[in-house]
PDB file of C-alpha atoms in Angstrom:
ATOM      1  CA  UNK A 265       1.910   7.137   9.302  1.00 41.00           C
ATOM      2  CA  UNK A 266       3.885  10.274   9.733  1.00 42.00           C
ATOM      3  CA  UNK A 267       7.224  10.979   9.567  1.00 38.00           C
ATOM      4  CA  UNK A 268       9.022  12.580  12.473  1.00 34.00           C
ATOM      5  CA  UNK A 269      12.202  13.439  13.536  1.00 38.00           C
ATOM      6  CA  UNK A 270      13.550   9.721  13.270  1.00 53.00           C
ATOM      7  CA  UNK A 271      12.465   8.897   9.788  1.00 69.00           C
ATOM      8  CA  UNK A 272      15.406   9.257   7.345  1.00 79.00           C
ATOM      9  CA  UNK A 273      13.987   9.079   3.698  1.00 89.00           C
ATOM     10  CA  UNK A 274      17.182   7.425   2.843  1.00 92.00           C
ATOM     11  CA  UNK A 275      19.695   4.590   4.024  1.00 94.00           C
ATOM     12  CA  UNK A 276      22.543   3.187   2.636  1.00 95.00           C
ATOM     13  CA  UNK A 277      24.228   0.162   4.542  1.00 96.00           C
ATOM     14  CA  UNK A 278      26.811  -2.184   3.389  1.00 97.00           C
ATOM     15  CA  UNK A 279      25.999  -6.007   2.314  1.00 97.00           C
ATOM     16  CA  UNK A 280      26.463  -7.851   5.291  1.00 97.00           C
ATOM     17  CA  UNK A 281      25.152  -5.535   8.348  1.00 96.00           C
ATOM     18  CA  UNK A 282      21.842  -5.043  10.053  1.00 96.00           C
ATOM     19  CA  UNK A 283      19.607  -2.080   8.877  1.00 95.00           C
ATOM     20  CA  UNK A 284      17.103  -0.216  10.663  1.00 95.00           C
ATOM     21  CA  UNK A 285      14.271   1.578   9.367  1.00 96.00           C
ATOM     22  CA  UNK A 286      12.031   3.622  11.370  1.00 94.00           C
ATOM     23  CA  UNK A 287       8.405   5.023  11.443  1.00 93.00           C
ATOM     24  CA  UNK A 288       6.450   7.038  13.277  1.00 91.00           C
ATOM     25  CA  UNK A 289       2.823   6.853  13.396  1.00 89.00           C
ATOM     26  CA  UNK A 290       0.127   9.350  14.023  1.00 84.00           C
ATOM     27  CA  UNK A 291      -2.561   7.186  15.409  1.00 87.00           C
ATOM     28  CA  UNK A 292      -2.516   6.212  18.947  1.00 87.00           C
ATOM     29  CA  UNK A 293      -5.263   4.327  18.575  1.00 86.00           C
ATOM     30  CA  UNK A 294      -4.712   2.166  15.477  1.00 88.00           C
ATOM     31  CA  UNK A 295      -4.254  -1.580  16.454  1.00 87.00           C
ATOM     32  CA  UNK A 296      -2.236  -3.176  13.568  1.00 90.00           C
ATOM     33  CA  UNK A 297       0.970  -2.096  11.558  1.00 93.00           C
ATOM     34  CA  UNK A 298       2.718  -3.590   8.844  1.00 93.00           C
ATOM     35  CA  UNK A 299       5.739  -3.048   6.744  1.00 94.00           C
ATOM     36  CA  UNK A 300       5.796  -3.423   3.436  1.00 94.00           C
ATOM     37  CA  UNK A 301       8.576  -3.292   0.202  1.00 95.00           C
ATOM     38  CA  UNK A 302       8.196  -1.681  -2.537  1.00 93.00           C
ATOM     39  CA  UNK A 303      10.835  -2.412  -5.580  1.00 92.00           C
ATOM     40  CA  UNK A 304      11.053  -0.042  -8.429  1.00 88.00           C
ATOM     41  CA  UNK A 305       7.714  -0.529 -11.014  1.00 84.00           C
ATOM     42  CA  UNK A 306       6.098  -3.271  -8.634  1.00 87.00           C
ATOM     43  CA  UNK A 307       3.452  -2.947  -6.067  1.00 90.00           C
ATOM     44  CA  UNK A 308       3.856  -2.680  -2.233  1.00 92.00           C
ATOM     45  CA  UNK A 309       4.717  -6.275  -0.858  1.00 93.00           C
ATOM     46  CA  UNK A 310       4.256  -7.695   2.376  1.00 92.00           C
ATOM     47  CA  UNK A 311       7.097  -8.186   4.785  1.00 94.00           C
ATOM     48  CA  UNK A 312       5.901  -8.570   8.042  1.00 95.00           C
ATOM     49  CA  UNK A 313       3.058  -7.018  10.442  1.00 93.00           C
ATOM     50  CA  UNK A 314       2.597  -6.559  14.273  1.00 95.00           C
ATOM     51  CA  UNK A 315      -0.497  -5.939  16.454  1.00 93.00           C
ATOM     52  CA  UNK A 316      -0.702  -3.198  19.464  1.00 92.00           C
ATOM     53  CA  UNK A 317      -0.773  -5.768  21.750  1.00 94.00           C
ATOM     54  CA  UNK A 318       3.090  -6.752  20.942  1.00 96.00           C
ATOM     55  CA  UNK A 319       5.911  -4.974  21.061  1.00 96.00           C
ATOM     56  CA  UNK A 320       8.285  -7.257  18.955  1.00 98.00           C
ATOM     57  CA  UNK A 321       7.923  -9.622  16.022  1.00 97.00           C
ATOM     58  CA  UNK A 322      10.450 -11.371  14.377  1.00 97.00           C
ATOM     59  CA  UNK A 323      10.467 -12.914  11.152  1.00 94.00           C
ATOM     60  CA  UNK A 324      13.009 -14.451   8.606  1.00 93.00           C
ATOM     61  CA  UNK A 325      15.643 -11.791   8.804  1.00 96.00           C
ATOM     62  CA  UNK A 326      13.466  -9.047   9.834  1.00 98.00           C
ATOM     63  CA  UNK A 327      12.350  -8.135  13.117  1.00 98.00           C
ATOM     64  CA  UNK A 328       9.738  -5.236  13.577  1.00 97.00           C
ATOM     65  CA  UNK A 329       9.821  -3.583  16.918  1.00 97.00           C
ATOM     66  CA  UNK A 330       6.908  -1.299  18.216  1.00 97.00           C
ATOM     67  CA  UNK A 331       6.897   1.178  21.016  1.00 95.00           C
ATOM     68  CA  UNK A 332       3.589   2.601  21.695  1.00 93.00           C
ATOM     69  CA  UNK A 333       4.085   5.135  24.324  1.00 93.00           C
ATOM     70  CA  UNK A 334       6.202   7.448  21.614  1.00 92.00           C
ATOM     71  CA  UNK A 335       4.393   5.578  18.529  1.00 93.00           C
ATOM     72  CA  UNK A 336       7.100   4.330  17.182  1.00 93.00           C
ATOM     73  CA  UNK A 337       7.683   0.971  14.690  1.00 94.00           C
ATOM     74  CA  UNK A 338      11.166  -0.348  13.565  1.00 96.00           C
ATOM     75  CA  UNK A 339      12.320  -2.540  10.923  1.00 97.00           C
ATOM     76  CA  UNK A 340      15.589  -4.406  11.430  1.00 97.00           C
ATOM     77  CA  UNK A 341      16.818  -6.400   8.430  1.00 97.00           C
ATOM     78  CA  UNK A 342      20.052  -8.879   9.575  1.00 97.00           C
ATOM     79  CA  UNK A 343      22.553  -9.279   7.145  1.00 97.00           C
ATOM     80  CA  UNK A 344      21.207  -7.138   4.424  1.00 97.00           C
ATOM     81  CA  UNK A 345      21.775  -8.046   0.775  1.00 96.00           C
ATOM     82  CA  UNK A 346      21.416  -6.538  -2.513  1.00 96.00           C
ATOM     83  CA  UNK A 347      18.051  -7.714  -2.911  1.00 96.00           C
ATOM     84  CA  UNK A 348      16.741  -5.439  -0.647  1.00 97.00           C
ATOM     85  CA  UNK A 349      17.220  -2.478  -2.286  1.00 97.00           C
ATOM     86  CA  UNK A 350      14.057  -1.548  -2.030  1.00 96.00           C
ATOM     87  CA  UNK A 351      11.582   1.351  -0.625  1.00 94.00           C
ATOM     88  CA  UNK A 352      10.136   0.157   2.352  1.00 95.00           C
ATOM     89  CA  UNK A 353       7.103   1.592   3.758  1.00 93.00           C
ATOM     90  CA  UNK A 354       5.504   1.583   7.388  1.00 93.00           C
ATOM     91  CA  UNK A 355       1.621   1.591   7.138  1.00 92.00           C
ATOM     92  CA  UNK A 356      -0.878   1.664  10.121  1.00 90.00           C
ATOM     93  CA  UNK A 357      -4.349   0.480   9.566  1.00 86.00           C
ATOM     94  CA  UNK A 358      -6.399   3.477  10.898  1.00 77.00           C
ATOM     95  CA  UNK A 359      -9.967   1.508  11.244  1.00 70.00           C
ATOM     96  CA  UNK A 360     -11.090  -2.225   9.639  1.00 62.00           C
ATOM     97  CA  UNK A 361     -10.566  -0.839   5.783  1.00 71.00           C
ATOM     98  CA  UNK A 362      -7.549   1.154   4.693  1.00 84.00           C
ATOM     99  CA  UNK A 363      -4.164   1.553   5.397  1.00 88.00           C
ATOM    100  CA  UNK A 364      -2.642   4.963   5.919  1.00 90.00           C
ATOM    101  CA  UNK A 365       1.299   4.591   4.580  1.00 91.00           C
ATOM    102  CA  UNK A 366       4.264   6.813   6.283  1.00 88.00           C
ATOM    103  CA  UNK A 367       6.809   8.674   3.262  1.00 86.00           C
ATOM    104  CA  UNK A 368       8.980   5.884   3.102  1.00 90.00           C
ATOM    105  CA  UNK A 369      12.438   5.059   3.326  1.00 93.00           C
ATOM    106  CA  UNK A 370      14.782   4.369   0.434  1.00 94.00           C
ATOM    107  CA  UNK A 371      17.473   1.347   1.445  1.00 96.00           C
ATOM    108  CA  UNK A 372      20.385   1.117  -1.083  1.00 96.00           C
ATOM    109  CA  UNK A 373      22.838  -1.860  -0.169  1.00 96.00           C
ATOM    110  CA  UNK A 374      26.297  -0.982  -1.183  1.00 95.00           C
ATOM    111  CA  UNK A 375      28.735  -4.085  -2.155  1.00 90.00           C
TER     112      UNK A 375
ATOM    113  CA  UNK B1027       1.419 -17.918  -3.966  1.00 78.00           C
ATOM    114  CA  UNK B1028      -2.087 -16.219  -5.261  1.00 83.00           C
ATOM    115  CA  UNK B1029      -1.012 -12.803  -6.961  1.00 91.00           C
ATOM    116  CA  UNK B1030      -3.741  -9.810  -7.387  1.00 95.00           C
ATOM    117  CA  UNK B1031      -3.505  -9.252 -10.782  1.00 96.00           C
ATOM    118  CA  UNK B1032      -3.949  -5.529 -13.019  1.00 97.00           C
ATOM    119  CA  UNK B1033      -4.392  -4.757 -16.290  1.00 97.00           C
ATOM    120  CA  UNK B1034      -2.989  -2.742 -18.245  1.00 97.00           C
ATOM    121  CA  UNK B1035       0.515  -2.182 -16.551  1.00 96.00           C
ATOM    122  CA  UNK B1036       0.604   0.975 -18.183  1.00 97.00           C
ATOM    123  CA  UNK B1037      -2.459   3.250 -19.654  1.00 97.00           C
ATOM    124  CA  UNK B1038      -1.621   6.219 -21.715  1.00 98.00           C
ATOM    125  CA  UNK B1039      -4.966   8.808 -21.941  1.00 98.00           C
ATOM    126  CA  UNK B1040      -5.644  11.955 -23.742  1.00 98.00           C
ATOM    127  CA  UNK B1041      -6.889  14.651 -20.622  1.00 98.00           C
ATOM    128  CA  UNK B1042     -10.481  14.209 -20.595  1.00 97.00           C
ATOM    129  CA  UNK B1043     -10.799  10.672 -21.670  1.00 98.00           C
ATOM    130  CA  UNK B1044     -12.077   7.913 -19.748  1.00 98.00           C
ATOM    131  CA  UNK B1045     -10.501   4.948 -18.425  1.00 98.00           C
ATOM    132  CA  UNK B1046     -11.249   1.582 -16.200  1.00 97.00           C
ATOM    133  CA  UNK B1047      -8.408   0.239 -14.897  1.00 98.00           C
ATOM    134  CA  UNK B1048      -8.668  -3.656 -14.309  1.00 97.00           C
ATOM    135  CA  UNK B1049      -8.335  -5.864 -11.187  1.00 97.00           C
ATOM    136  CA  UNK B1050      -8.543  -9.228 -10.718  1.00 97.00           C
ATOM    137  CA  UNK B1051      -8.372 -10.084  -6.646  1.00 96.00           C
ATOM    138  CA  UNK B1052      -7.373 -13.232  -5.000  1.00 94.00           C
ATOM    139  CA  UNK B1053     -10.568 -15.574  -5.305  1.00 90.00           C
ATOM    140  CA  UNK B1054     -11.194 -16.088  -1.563  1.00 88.00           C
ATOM    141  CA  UNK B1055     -10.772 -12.881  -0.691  1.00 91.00           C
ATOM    142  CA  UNK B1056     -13.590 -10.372   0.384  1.00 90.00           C
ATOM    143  CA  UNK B1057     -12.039  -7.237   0.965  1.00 92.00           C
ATOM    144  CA  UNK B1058     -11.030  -4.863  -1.956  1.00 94.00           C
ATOM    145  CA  UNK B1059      -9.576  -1.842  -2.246  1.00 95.00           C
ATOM    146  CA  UNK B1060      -7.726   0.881  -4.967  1.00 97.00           C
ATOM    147  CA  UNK B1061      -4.433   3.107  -3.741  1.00 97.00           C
ATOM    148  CA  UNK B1062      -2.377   5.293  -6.201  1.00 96.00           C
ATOM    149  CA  UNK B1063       0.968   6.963  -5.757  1.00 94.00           C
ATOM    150  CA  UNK B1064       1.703   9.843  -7.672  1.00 94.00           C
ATOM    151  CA  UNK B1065       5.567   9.233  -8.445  1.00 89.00           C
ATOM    152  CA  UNK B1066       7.964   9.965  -5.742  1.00 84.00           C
ATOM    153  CA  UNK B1067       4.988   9.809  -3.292  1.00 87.00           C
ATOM    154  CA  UNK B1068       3.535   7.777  -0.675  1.00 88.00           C
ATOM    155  CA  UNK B1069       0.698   5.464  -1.174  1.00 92.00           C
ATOM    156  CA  UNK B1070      -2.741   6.816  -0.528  1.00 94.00           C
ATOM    157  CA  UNK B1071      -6.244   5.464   0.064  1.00 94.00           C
ATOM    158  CA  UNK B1072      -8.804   5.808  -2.656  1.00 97.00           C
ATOM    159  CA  UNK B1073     -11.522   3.641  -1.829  1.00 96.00           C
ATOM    160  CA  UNK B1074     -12.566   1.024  -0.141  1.00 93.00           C
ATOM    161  CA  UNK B1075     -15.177  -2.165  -1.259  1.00 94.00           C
ATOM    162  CA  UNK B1076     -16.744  -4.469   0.858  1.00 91.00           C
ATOM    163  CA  UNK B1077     -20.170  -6.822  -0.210  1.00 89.00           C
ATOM    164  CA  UNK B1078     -20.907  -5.626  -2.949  1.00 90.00           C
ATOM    165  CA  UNK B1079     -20.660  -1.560  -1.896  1.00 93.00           C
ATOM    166  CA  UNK B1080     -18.305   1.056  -0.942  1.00 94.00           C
ATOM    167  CA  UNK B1081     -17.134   0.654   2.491  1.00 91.00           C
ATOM    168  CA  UNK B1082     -15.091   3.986   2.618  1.00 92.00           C
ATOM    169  CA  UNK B1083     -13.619   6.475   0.439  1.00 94.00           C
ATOM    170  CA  UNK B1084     -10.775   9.050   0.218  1.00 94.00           C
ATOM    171  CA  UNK B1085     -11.500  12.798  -0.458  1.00 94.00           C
ATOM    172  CA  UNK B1086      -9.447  12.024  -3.638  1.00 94.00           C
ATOM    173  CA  UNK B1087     -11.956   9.484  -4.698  1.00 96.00           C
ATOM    174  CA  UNK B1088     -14.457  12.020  -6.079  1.00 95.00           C
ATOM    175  CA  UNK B1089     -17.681  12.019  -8.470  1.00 95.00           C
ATOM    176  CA  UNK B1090     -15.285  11.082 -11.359  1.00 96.00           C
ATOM    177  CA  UNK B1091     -14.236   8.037  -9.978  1.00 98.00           C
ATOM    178  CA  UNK B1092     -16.168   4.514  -9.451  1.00 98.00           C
ATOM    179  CA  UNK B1093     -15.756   1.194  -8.959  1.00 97.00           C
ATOM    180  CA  UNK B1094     -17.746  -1.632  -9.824  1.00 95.00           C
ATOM    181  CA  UNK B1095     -17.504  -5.820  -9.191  1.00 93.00           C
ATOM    182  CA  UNK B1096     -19.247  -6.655 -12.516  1.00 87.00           C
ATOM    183  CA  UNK B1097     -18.753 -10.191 -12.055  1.00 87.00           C
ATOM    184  CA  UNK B1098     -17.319 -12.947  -9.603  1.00 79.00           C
ATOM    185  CA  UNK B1099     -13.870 -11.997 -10.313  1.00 87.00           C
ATOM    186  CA  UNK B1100     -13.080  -8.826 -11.741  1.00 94.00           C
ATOM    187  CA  UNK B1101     -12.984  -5.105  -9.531  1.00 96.00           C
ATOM    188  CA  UNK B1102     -12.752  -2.099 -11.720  1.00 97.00           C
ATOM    189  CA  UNK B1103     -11.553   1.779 -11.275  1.00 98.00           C
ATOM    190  CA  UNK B1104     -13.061   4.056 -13.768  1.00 98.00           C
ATOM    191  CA  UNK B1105     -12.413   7.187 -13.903  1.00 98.00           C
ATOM    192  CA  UNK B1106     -14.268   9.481 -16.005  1.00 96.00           C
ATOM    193  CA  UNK B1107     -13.212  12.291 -17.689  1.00 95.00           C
ATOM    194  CA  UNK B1108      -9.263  12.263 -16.875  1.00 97.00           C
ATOM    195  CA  UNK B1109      -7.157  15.215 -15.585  1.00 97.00           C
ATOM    196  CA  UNK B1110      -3.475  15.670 -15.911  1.00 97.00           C
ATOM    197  CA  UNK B1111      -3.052  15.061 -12.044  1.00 96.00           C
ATOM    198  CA  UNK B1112      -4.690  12.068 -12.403  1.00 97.00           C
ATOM    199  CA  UNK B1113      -1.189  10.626 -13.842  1.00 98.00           C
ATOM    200  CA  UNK B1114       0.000   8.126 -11.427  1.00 97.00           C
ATOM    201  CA  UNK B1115       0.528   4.671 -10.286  1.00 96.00           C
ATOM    202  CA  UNK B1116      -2.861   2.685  -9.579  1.00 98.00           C
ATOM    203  CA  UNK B1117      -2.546  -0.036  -7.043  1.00 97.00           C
ATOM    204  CA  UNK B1118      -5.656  -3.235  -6.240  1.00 97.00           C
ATOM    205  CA  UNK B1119      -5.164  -4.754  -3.483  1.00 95.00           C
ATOM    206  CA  UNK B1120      -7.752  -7.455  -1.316  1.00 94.00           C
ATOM    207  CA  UNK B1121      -7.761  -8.875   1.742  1.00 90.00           C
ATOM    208  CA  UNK B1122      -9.373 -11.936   3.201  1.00 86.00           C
ATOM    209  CA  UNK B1123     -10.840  -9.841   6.139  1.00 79.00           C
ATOM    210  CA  UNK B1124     -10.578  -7.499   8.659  1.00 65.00           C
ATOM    211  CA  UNK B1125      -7.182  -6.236  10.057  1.00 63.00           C
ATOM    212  CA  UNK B1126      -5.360  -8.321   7.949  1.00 70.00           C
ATOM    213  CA  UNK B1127      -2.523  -7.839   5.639  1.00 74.00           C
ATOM    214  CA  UNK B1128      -3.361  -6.656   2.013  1.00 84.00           C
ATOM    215  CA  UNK B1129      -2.075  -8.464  -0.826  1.00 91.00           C
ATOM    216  CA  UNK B1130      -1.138  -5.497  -3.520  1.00 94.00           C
ATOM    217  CA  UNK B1131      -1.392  -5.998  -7.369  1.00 95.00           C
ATOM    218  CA  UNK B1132       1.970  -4.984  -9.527  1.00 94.00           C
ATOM    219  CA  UNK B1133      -0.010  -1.569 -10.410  1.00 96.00           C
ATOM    220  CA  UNK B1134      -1.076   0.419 -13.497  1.00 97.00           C
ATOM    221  CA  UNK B1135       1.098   3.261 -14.430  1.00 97.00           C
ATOM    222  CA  UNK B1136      -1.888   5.872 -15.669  1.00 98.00           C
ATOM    223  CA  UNK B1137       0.044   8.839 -17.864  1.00 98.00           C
ATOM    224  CA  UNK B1138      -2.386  11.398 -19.086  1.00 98.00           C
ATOM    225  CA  UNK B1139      -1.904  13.433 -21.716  1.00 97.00           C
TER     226      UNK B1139
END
């Protein structure tokens, strides 16, 4: 995914409130998105994924939203705590084998 | 929860040196594949393995890269005569089929020298 316009790189929020990431892809045809964390010296871990054919997805404290017509994908995080200071990347699978990953967006959570 | 697993976590190599960075995938899973991030970067696509054969590959993933599946278990990067640029973070991941999730290994931090 790309980053365009709406993608900050960073995002500090205080513990307690919502956060929202966003992501723009390049792909209008790609079918399947996910979001993934990424905590300093680890690997990229799965938080949640969404299909074309949805628009919205919630999970446990995360909600990914995607809007196709400006190829768009959110992450909301409710009540964000320290342990998700984290990078968090948007990645759109571009055919059945790889993943192409947007730049990322740094989340600090502030006490 | 199954874990992809890598070894080393961190490989230190003299420029022109080979390495083979180690993978072991979840045991079910069919689907394999190797991403690096240089640091500060995004994550990019270096190859992809499916039965036994490369499914698709980045232009990164040139003649001095491979990968093999020597065995049941294990999924190897080699790469074979190292260049500075080649310093980065080496990431396994496998996936138990098409257009599903990836589960991603904890990495191998390749510094060369």
């Amino acid at each position: 995914g790309e980053s365009v316009g709406l993608h900050l790189p960073t995002l500090s929020v205080q513990e307690g409130d919502n956060s929202i990431i966003n992501c723009a892809y390049s792909n209008s045809a790609s079918d399947y998105f996910i979001w993934y964390k990424q905590e300093s010296g680890k690997g990229p871990q799965f938080i949640i994924d969404i299909r074309s054919n949805m628009d919205k997805r919630q999970g446990q404290r995360v909600t990914v939203l995607l809007n196709k017509t400006v190829k768009h994908l959110s992450l909301q995080i409710a009540a964000t705590q320290p342990g998700d200071s984290a990078v968090y990347f948007c990645a759109e699978q571009l055919d059945d084998y790889k993943l192409s990953f947007g730049a990322g967006t740094t989340v600090t959570v502030r006490a | 929860e199954p874990e992809v697993t890598q070894t080393p976590s961190h490989q230190v190599t003299q420029m022109g040196q080979e390495v083979i960075l180690r993978c072991v995938p979840i045991s079910n899973h069919l689907y394999f594949y190797w991403y690096r991030q240089i640091l500060g970067q995004k994550v990019e696509f270096l190859v992809s393995f499916y039965n036994n054969e490369i499914s698709e590959k980045s232009e990164i993933f040139d003649d001095q890269f491979s990968v093999e599946r020597p065995d049941g278990s294990n999924f190897t990067l080699k790469i074979r005569s190292t260049k500075l640029e080649d310093s980065a973070m080496y990431f396994c991941a496998s996936s138990s089929g098409q257009g599903k999730g990836y589960t991603f290994g904890s990495g191998t931090r390749l510094t060369v020298v």
